mmCIF file of C-alpha atoms in Angstrom:
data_model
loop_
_atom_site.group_PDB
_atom_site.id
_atom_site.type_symbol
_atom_site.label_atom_id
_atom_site.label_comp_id
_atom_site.label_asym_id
_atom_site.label_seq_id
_atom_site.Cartn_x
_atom_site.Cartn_y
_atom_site.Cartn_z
ATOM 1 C CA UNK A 52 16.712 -11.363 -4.404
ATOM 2 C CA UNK A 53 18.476 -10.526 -1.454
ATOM 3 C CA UNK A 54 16.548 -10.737 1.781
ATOM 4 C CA UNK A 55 18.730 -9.656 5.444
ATOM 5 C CA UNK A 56 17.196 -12.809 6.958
ATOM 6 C CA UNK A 57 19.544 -16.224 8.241
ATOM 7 C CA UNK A 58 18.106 -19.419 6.553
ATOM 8 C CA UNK A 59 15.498 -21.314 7.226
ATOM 9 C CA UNK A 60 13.953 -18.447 9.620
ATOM 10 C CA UNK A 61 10.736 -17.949 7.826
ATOM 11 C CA UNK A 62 7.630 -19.655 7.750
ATOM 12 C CA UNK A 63 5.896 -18.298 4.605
ATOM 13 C CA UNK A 64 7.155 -15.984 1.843
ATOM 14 C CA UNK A 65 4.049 -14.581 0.338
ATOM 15 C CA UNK A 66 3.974 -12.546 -2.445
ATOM 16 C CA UNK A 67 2.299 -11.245 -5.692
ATOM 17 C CA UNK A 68 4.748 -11.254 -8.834
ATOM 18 C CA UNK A 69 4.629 -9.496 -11.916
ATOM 19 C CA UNK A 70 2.203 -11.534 -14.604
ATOM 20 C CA UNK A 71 5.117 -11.326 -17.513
ATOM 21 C CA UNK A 72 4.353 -9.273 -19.659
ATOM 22 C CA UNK A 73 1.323 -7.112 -18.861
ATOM 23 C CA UNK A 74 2.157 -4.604 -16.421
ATOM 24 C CA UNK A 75 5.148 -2.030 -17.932
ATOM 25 C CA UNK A 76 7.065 -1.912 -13.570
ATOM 26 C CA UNK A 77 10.138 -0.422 -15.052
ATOM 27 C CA UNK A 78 8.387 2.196 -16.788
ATOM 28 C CA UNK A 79 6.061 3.143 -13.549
ATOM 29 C CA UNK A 80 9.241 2.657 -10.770
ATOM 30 C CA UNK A 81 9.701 5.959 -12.340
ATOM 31 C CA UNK A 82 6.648 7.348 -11.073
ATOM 32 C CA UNK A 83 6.902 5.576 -7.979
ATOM 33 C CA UNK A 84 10.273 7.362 -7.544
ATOM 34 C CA UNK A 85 8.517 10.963 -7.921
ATOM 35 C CA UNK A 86 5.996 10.150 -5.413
ATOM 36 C CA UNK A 87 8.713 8.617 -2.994
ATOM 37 C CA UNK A 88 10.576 11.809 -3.646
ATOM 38 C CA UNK A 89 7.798 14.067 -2.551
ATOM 39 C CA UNK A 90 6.613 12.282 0.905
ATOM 40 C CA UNK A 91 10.073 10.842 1.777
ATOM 41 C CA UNK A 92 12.869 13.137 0.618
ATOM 42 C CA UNK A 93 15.991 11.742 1.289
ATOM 43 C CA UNK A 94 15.086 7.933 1.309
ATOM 44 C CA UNK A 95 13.758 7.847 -2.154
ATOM 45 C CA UNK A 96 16.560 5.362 -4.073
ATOM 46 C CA UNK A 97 17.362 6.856 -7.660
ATOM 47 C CA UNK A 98 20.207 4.259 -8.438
ATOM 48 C CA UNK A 99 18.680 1.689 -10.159
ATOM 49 C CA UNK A 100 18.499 -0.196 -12.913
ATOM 50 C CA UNK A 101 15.211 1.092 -14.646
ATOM 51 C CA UNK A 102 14.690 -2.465 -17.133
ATOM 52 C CA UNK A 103 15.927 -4.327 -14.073
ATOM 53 C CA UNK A 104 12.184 -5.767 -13.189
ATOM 54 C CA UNK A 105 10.647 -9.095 -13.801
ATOM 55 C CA UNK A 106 8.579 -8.453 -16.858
ATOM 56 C CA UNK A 107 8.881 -9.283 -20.121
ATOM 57 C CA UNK A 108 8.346 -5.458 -22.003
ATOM 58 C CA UNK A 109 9.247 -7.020 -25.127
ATOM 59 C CA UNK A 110 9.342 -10.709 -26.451
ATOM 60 C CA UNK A 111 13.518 -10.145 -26.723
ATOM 61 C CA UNK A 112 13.081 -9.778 -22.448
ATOM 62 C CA UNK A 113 11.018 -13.187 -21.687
ATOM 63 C CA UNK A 114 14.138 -14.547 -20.507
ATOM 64 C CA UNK A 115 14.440 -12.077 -18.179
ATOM 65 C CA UNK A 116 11.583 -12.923 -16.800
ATOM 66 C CA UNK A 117 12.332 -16.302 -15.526
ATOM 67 C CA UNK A 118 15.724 -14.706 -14.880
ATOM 68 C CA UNK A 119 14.861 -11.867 -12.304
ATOM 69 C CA UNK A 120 12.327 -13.837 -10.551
ATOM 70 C CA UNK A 121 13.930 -17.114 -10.446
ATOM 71 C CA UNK A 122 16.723 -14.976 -8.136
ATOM 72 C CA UNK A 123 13.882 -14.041 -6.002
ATOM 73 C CA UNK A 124 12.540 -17.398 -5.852
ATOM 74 C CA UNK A 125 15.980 -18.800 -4.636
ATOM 75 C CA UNK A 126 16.171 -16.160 -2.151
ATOM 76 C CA UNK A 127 13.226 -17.304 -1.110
ATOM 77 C CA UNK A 128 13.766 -21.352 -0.429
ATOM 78 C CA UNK A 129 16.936 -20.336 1.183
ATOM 79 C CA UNK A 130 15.152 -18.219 3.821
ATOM 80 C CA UNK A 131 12.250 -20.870 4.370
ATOM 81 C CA UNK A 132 12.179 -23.167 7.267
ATOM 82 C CA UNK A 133 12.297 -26.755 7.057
ATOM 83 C CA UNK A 134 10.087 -28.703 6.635
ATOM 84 C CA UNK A 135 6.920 -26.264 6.880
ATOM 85 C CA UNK A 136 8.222 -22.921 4.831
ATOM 86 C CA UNK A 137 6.265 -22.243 2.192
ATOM 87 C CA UNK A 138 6.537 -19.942 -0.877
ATOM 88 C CA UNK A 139 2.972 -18.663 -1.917
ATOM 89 C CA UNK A 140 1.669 -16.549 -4.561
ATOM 90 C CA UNK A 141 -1.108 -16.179 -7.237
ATOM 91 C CA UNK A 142 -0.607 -16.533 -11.142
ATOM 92 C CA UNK A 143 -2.596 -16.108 -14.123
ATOM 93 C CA UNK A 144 -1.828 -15.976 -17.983
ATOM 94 C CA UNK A 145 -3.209 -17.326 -21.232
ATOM 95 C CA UNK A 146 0.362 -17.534 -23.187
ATOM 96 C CA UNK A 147 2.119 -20.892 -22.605
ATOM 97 C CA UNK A 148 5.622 -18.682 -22.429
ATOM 98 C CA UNK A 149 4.450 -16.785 -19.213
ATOM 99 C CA UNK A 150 3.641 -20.105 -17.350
ATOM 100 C CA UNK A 151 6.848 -21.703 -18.800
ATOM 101 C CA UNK A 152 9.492 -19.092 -17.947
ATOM 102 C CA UNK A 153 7.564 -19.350 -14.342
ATOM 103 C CA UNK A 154 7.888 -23.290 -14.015
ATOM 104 C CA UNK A 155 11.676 -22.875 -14.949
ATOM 105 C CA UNK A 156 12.657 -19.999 -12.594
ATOM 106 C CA UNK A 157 10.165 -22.413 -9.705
ATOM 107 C CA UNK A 158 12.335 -25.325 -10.617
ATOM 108 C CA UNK A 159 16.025 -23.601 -10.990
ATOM 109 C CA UNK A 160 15.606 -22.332 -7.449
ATOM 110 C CA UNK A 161 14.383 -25.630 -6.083
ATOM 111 C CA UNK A 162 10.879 -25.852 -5.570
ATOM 112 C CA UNK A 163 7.852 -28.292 -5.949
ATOM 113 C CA UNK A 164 4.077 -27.816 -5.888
ATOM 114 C CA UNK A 165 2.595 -28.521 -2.159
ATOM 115 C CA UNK A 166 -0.980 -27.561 -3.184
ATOM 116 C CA UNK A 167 -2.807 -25.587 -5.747
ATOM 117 C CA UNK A 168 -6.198 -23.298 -5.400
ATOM 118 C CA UNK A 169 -7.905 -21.152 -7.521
ATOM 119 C CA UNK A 170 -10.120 -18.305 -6.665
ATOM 120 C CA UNK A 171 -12.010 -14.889 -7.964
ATOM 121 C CA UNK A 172 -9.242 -12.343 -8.996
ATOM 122 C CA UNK A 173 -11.292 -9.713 -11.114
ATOM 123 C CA UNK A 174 -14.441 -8.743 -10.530
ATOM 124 C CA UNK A 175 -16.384 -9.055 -14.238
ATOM 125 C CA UNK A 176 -17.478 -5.224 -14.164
ATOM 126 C CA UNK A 177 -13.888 -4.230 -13.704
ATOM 127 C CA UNK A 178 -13.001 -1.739 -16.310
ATOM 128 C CA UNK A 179 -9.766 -2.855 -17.275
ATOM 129 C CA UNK A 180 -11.122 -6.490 -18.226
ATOM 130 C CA UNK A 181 -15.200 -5.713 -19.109
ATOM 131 C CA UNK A 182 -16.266 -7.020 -22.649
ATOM 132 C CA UNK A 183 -12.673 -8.666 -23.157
ATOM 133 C CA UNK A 184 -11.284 -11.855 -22.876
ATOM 134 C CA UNK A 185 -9.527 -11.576 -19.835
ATOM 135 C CA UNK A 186 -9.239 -14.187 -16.774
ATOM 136 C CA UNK A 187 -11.364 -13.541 -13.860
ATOM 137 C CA UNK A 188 -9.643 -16.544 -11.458
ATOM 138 C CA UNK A 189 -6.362 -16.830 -10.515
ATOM 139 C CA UNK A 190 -4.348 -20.099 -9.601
ATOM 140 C CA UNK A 191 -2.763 -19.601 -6.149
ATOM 141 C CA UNK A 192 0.759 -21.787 -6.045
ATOM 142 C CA UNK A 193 2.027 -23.261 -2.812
ATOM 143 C CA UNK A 194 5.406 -24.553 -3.449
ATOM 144 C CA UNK A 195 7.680 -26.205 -1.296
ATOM 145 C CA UNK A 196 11.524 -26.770 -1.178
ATOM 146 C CA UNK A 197 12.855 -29.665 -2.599
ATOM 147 C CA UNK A 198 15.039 -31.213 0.253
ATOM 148 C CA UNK A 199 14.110 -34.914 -0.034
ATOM 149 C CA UNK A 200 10.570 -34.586 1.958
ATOM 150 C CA UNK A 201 7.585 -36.574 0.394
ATOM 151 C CA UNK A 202 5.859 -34.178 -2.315
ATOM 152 C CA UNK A 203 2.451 -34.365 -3.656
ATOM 153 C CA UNK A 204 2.350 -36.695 -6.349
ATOM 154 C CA UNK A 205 0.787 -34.986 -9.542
ATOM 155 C CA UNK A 206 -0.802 -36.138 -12.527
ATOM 156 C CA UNK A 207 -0.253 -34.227 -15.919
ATOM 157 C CA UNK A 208 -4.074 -32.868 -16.738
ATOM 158 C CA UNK A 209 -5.580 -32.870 -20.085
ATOM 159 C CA UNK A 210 -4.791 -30.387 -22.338
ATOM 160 C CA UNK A 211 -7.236 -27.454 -21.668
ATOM 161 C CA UNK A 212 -9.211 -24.417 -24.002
ATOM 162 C CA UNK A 213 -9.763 -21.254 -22.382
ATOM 163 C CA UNK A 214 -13.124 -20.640 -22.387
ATOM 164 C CA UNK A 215 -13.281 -21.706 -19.045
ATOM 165 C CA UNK A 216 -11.472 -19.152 -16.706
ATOM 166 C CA UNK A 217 -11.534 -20.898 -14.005
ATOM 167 C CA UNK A 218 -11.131 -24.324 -15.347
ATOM 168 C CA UNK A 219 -7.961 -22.996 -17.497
ATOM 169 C CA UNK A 220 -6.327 -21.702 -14.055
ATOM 170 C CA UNK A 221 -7.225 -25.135 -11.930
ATOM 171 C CA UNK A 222 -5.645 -27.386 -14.904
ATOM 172 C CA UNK A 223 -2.361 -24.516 -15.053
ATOM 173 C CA UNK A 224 -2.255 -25.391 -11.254
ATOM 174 C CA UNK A 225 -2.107 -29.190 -11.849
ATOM 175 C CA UNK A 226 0.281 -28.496 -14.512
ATOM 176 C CA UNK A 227 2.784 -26.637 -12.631
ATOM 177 C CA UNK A 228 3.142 -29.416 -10.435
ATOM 178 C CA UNK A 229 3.700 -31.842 -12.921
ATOM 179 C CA UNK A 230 6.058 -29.938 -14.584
ATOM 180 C CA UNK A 231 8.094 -29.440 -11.652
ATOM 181 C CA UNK A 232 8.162 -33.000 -10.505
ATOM 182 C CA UNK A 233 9.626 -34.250 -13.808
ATOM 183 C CA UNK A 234 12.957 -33.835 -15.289
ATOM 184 C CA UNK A 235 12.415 -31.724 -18.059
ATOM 185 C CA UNK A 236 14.593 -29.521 -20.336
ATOM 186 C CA UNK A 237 13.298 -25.939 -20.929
ATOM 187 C CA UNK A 238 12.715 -27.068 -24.484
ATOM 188 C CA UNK A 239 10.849 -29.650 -22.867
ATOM 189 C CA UNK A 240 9.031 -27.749 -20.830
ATOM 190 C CA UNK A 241 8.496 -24.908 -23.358
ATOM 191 C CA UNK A 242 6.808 -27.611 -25.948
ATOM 192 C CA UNK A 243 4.492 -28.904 -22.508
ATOM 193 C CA UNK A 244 2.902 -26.186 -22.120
ATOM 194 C CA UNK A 245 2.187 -25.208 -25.834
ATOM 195 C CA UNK A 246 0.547 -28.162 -26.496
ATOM 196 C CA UNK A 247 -0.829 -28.457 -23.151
ATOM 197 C CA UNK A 248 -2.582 -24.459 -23.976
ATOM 198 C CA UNK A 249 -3.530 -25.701 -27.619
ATOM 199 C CA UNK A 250 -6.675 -27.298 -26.299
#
């Protein structure tokens, strides 16, 4: 959330953000510490604010979610050249909360869907997903700044079921940029995607 760059110096920010709620960071920066400890005495950084990442551990913390990596997300437009910068990453996640707290965060720092891809994220025999209902795509989001360039134009997609993996991530794409073009309230945008996930 704070990057030692001037603005509008970088082309691309590309990066791969927590998916909400299913990976516990605050618990394992812990762990991380004890390793950084071991090869890099003196450098590891023990002042910290263990809950301080941008995952939901409980449903109490979804706001801080969108809060945390909206911050990051600012950071990240103001550092972006204009017109080309680009902020890029890959998202996946059945619950309509997960891709809601991310469409607020995208559109409280000032973004807008450029383009939207989806590709392989898990392969099937993976042990962590095998014989479970898991997602095997993800949808990768390029977003652009808002600063009164011409955005893609998007139209909102049909609601969607998730038997589909990667039909569910292409239509969350599509949705993310519709979202973000429209003037919404986060009730609004909160209702969207429940009904949009309801199938």
């Amino acid at each position: 959330s704070h990057l030692p760059l001037p603005s509008g110096s970088v082309d691309f920010a590309v990066t791969d953000p927590p998916y909400f709620d299913n990976v516990q960071y605050s618990d394992l920066s812990h762990f991380f510490r004890c390793w950084l400890k071991s090869f890099l005495p003196g450098k590891a950084e023990w002042q910290y604010v263990a809950r301080g990442s941008a995952v939901a551990e409980t449903s109490a913390d979804e706001d801080k979610f969108a809060s945390v990596i909206g911050k990051i997300w600012k950071e990240s437009n103001r550092v972006l050249k204009r017109p080309h910068g680009r902020l890029i990453f890959t998202y996946h996640h059945w619950r309509p909360e997960a891709w809601a707290k991310l469409t607020m965060a995208l559109r409280q720092a000032g973004f807008s869907l450029a383009n939207a891809f989806v590709v392989h994220s898990e392969n099937p025999i993976s042990v962590h997903i095998m014989n479970v209902k898991s997602l095997k795509h993800d949808t990768i989001l390029v977003l652009k700044p808002n600063d009164g360039h011409k955005s893609v134009s998007w139209n909102k997609p049909k609601p969607v079921a998730g038997s589909d993996s990667y039909s569910f991530c292409k239509a969350c794409g599509k949705m993310t940029g519709w979202i973000l073009q429209n003037d919404l309230t986060e009730s609004e945008i909160e209702n969207e995607w429940s009904n949009f996930m309801k199938g």
